[in-house]
Amino acid sequence: MKRLAILISGRGSNFEAIAASVAGGTIPAEIAVVISNRPAAPGLEIARRLGILSVVIPSKGLDREVYDRLVLDELDRHQVDLVCLAGFMRLLSAQFIRHFPQRILNIHPSLLPAFPGLDAQSQAFEHGVKITGCTVHFVDEHLDAGPIILQSAVPVLDNDTVETLAGRILAEEHRIYPRAIRIVLAGAYEVVGRRVILS
Ligand code: GRF
């Protein structure tokens, strides 16, 4: 059985969607640990409710290398196969990424490479694009930049607010993140340059 780690900083709704797919058997794996860098992350409450082990490793005031070493040690302790970033609001060091080559996934609420970084839904809304969406990608040393595994498009409606748009994007995030995890765990893909070819 493959072992997942989920890294969160906040709400944890993507974590909850992944946990539901694990519980329902569509992701053949177990969630070995949930790690939050913020003690007050509401996602920790979800972990408690679901009976999933959660660990807080506060990042405040720590250098990136020092912090990442603490998280790596925790991941190794739980013999984690795949690391899923789910609203984890930190950049990872090269040392961290090298430790899990093509074994770290992230979900981002835009159609990358458009609107990387913070508040992607607002960025897209303000820019006036007619279509945005979400992306699951492998994590490399650049921000929101690694090879793309799955994307889903979401139209921007004339009567949208950022909130209504973000809500529809989130629903798609919850749909495609578990699918991408399943694909990666099954090894049903090949990375050719930047392209992830699904088999
Ligand atoms: C999501 O919009 C995700 O795409 C982004 O951060 C947000 C996390 O939400 N990376 P949640 O904590 O999973 O509810």
Short mmCIF file of C-alpha atoms and ligand atoms in Angstrom, two decimals:
data_model
loop_
_atom_site.label_atom_id
_atom_site.label_comp_id
_atom_site.label_asym_id
_atom_site.label_seq_id
_atom_site.Cartn_x
_atom_site.Cartn_y
_atom_site.Cartn_z
CA MET A 1 0.00 0.00 0.00
CA LYS A 2 1.46 3.35 -1.06
CA ARG A 3 1.77 6.00 1.61
CA LEU A 4 0.74 9.62 1.05
CA ALA A 5 1.64 12.75 2.95
CA ILE A 6 -0.54 15.83 2.60
CA LEU A 7 1.00 19.22 3.37
CA ILE A 8 -1.42 22.00 4.26
CA SER A 9 -1.43 25.54 5.60
CA GLY A 10 -5.13 26.34 5.83
CA ARG A 11 -8.66 25.20 5.09
CA GLY A 12 -7.80 21.69 3.91
CA SER A 13 -10.67 21.12 1.48
CA ASN A 14 -8.39 19.46 -1.09
CA PHE A 15 -7.00 17.26 1.66
CA GLU A 16 -10.59 16.32 2.54
CA ALA A 17 -11.35 15.47 -1.10
CA ILE A 18 -8.25 13.28 -1.29
CA ALA A 19 -9.18 11.61 2.00
CA ALA A 20 -12.66 10.87 0.63
CA SER A 21 -11.14 9.20 -2.44
CA VAL A 22 -8.82 7.16 -0.22
CA ALA A 23 -11.74 6.12 2.00
CA GLY A 24 -13.85 5.29 -1.06
CA GLY A 25 -11.09 3.14 -2.52
CA THR A 26 -10.55 5.16 -5.70
CA ILE A 27 -7.05 6.12 -4.49
CA PRO A 28 -5.31 2.85 -3.58
CA ALA A 29 -3.15 4.28 -0.81
CA GLU A 30 -3.26 5.42 2.77
CA ILE A 31 -2.68 8.89 4.15
CA ALA A 32 0.30 8.31 6.42
CA VAL A 33 0.44 11.85 7.77
CA VAL A 34 -0.92 15.37 7.34
CA ILE A 35 1.61 18.10 8.05
CA SER A 36 0.69 21.73 8.63
CA ASN A 37 3.14 24.59 8.94
CA ARG A 38 0.44 26.61 10.70
CA PRO A 39 -0.86 25.53 14.13
CA ALA A 40 -4.26 27.15 13.46
CA ALA A 41 -4.91 25.54 10.07
CA PRO A 42 -8.59 24.47 9.99
CA GLY A 43 -7.51 21.41 7.97
CA LEU A 44 -6.03 19.95 11.16
CA GLU A 45 -9.55 19.68 12.55
CA ILE A 46 -10.57 17.68 9.47
CA ALA A 47 -7.68 15.29 10.09
CA ARG A 48 -8.77 14.83 13.70
CA ARG A 49 -12.36 14.22 12.67
CA LEU A 50 -11.26 11.63 10.09
CA GLY A 51 -8.83 9.96 12.48
CA ILE A 52 -5.82 10.75 10.27
CA LEU A 53 -2.49 11.44 11.95
CA SER A 54 -1.58 15.11 11.79
CA VAL A 55 1.60 16.88 12.80
CA VAL A 56 2.21 20.61 13.15
CA ILE A 57 5.69 21.77 12.22
CA PRO A 58 5.57 25.56 12.63
CA SER A 59 7.60 27.35 9.99
CA LYS A 60 7.55 30.79 11.53
CA GLY A 61 11.02 32.25 11.91
CA LEU A 62 12.85 29.23 10.50
CA ASP A 63 15.21 29.31 7.52
CA ARG A 64 13.96 27.36 4.53
CA GLU A 65 16.70 24.70 4.72
CA VAL A 66 16.18 24.18 8.44
CA TYR A 67 12.41 23.94 8.07
CA ASP A 68 12.54 21.62 5.08
CA ARG A 69 14.92 19.29 6.94
CA LEU A 70 12.37 19.01 9.77
CA VAL A 71 9.60 18.15 7.32
CA LEU A 72 11.80 15.68 5.41
CA ASP A 73 12.66 13.89 8.66
CA GLU A 74 8.96 13.61 9.48
CA LEU A 75 8.17 12.29 5.98
CA ASP A 76 10.97 9.72 6.20
CA ARG A 77 9.72 8.63 9.60
CA HIS A 78 6.41 7.76 7.96
CA GLN A 79 8.00 6.19 4.86
CA VAL A 80 6.06 8.38 2.53
CA ASP A 81 5.93 7.53 -1.21
CA LEU A 82 4.13 10.61 -2.53
CA VAL A 83 3.88 14.16 -1.16
CA CYS A 84 0.73 16.13 -2.02
CA LEU A 85 0.81 19.86 -1.45
CA ALA A 86 -2.73 21.04 -0.76
CA GLY A 87 -2.75 24.74 -0.04
CA PHE A 88 0.74 24.55 1.47
CA MET A 89 1.85 28.18 1.36
CA ARG A 90 5.60 27.71 1.23
CA LEU A 91 8.25 27.28 -1.42
CA LEU A 92 10.28 24.09 -1.07
CA SER A 93 14.08 24.04 -1.20
CA ALA A 94 16.01 22.22 -3.93
CA GLN A 95 17.20 19.80 -1.26
CA PHE A 96 13.58 18.88 -0.45
CA ILE A 97 12.62 18.43 -4.08
CA ARG A 98 15.67 16.26 -4.84
CA HIS A 99 14.64 13.99 -1.96
CA PHE A 100 11.35 13.18 -3.76
CA PRO A 101 12.08 13.28 -7.50
CA GLN A 102 8.73 13.49 -9.33
CA ARG A 103 7.09 12.49 -6.10
CA ILE A 104 5.67 15.87 -5.09
CA LEU A 105 2.37 17.15 -6.52
CA ASN A 106 0.67 20.52 -6.19
CA ILE A 107 -2.75 21.92 -7.06
CA HIS A 108 -2.99 25.48 -8.31
CA PRO A 109 -6.24 27.41 -8.93
CA SER A 110 -5.50 28.64 -12.47
CA LEU A 111 -4.63 27.21 -15.86
CA LEU A 112 -0.85 27.37 -15.54
CA PRO A 113 1.37 28.93 -16.76
CA ALA A 114 -1.19 31.75 -16.46
CA PHE A 115 -1.47 33.38 -13.03
CA PRO A 116 1.10 31.61 -10.87
CA GLY A 117 1.57 32.71 -7.27
CA LEU A 118 -0.91 34.03 -4.75
CA ASP A 119 -4.60 34.80 -5.36
CA ALA A 120 -4.66 33.16 -8.78
CA GLN A 121 -8.47 33.34 -8.93
CA SER A 122 -8.42 37.13 -8.35
CA GLN A 123 -5.57 37.55 -10.82
CA ALA A 124 -7.61 35.78 -13.50
CA PHE A 125 -10.80 37.65 -12.61
CA GLU A 126 -9.09 41.07 -12.66
CA HIS A 127 -7.32 40.26 -15.91
CA GLY A 128 -10.68 39.59 -17.51
CA VAL A 129 -9.97 36.15 -18.93
CA LYS A 130 -13.05 34.25 -20.12
CA ILE A 131 -11.69 30.84 -19.13
CA THR A 132 -9.61 29.89 -16.12
CA GLY A 133 -9.46 26.70 -14.09
CA CYS A 134 -7.03 24.60 -12.10
CA THR A 135 -3.87 22.58 -12.60
CA VAL A 136 -2.24 19.60 -10.90
CA HIS A 137 1.48 19.51 -11.59
CA PHE A 138 4.72 17.98 -10.42
CA VAL A 139 6.66 20.33 -8.18
CA ASP A 140 10.08 21.47 -9.30
CA GLU A 141 12.30 24.18 -7.86
CA HIS A 142 10.33 26.99 -9.54
CA LEU A 143 7.03 28.40 -8.31
CA ASP A 144 3.95 26.70 -9.83
CA ALA A 145 6.08 25.53 -12.74
CA GLY A 146 6.63 21.75 -12.96
CA PRO A 147 5.22 19.36 -15.60
CA ILE A 148 1.42 19.46 -15.80
CA ILE A 149 -0.49 16.27 -15.04
CA LEU A 150 -4.13 17.40 -15.32
CA GLN A 151 -6.00 20.64 -15.89
CA SER A 152 -9.66 21.55 -15.84
CA ALA A 153 -11.14 24.63 -17.49
CA VAL A 154 -13.75 26.79 -15.76
CA PRO A 155 -15.56 29.56 -17.66
CA VAL A 156 -15.70 33.02 -16.12
CA LEU A 157 -19.34 34.15 -16.19
CA ASP A 158 -20.42 37.76 -16.67
CA ASN A 159 -22.18 37.78 -13.31
CA ASP A 160 -19.31 36.09 -11.42
CA THR A 161 -17.65 37.57 -8.37
CA VAL A 162 -14.20 36.34 -7.39
CA GLU A 163 -15.94 34.25 -4.74
CA THR A 164 -18.41 32.50 -7.05
CA LEU A 165 -15.63 31.88 -9.57
CA ALA A 166 -13.27 30.52 -6.89
CA GLY A 167 -16.05 28.21 -5.69
CA ARG A 168 -16.49 26.63 -9.13
CA ILE A 169 -12.71 26.31 -9.53
CA LEU A 170 -12.51 24.63 -6.12
CA ALA A 171 -15.11 22.04 -7.14
CA GLU A 172 -12.89 21.17 -10.12
CA GLU A 173 -9.81 21.03 -7.87
CA HIS A 174 -11.56 18.44 -5.72
CA ARG A 175 -12.34 16.42 -8.85
CA ILE A 176 -8.95 16.46 -10.58
CA TYR A 177 -6.53 16.26 -7.65
CA PRO A 178 -7.61 12.74 -6.60
CA ARG A 179 -7.56 11.68 -10.29
CA ALA A 180 -4.00 12.97 -10.72
CA ILE A 181 -2.87 11.16 -7.57
CA ARG A 182 -4.36 7.95 -8.90
CA ILE A 183 -2.52 8.38 -12.21
CA VAL A 184 0.82 9.02 -10.51
CA LEU A 185 0.45 6.14 -8.05
CA ALA A 186 -0.42 3.80 -10.90
CA GLY A 187 2.65 4.98 -12.84
CA ALA A 188 0.28 5.47 -15.78
CA TYR A 189 2.28 8.29 -17.35
CA GLU A 190 5.60 9.22 -18.87
CA VAL A 191 7.33 12.58 -18.58
CA VAL A 192 8.76 13.68 -21.92
CA GLY A 193 10.45 17.04 -21.51
CA ARG A 194 7.77 19.15 -19.90
CA ARG A 195 4.95 16.95 -21.19
CA VAL A 196 3.24 14.37 -19.02
CA ILE A 197 1.91 11.72 -21.40
CA LEU A 198 -0.88 9.68 -19.82
CA SER A 199 -1.08 6.01 -20.72
C1 GRF B 1 -6.65 25.87 -3.27
O1 GRF B 1 -7.28 26.85 -4.04
C2 GRF B 1 -5.42 25.36 -3.97
O2 GRF B 1 -5.56 25.33 -5.36
C3 GRF B 1 -4.38 26.38 -3.58
O3 GRF B 1 -4.67 26.69 -2.25
C4 GRF B 1 -6.05 26.45 -1.99
C5 GRF B 1 -6.12 25.48 -0.86
O4 GRF B 1 -7.43 25.25 -0.44
N1 GRF B 1 -3.05 25.84 -3.78
P1 GRF B 1 -7.73 24.08 0.58
O5 GRF B 1 -6.85 24.32 1.80
O6 GRF B 1 -7.39 22.78 -0.09
O7 GRF B 1 -9.18 24.17 0.91
#
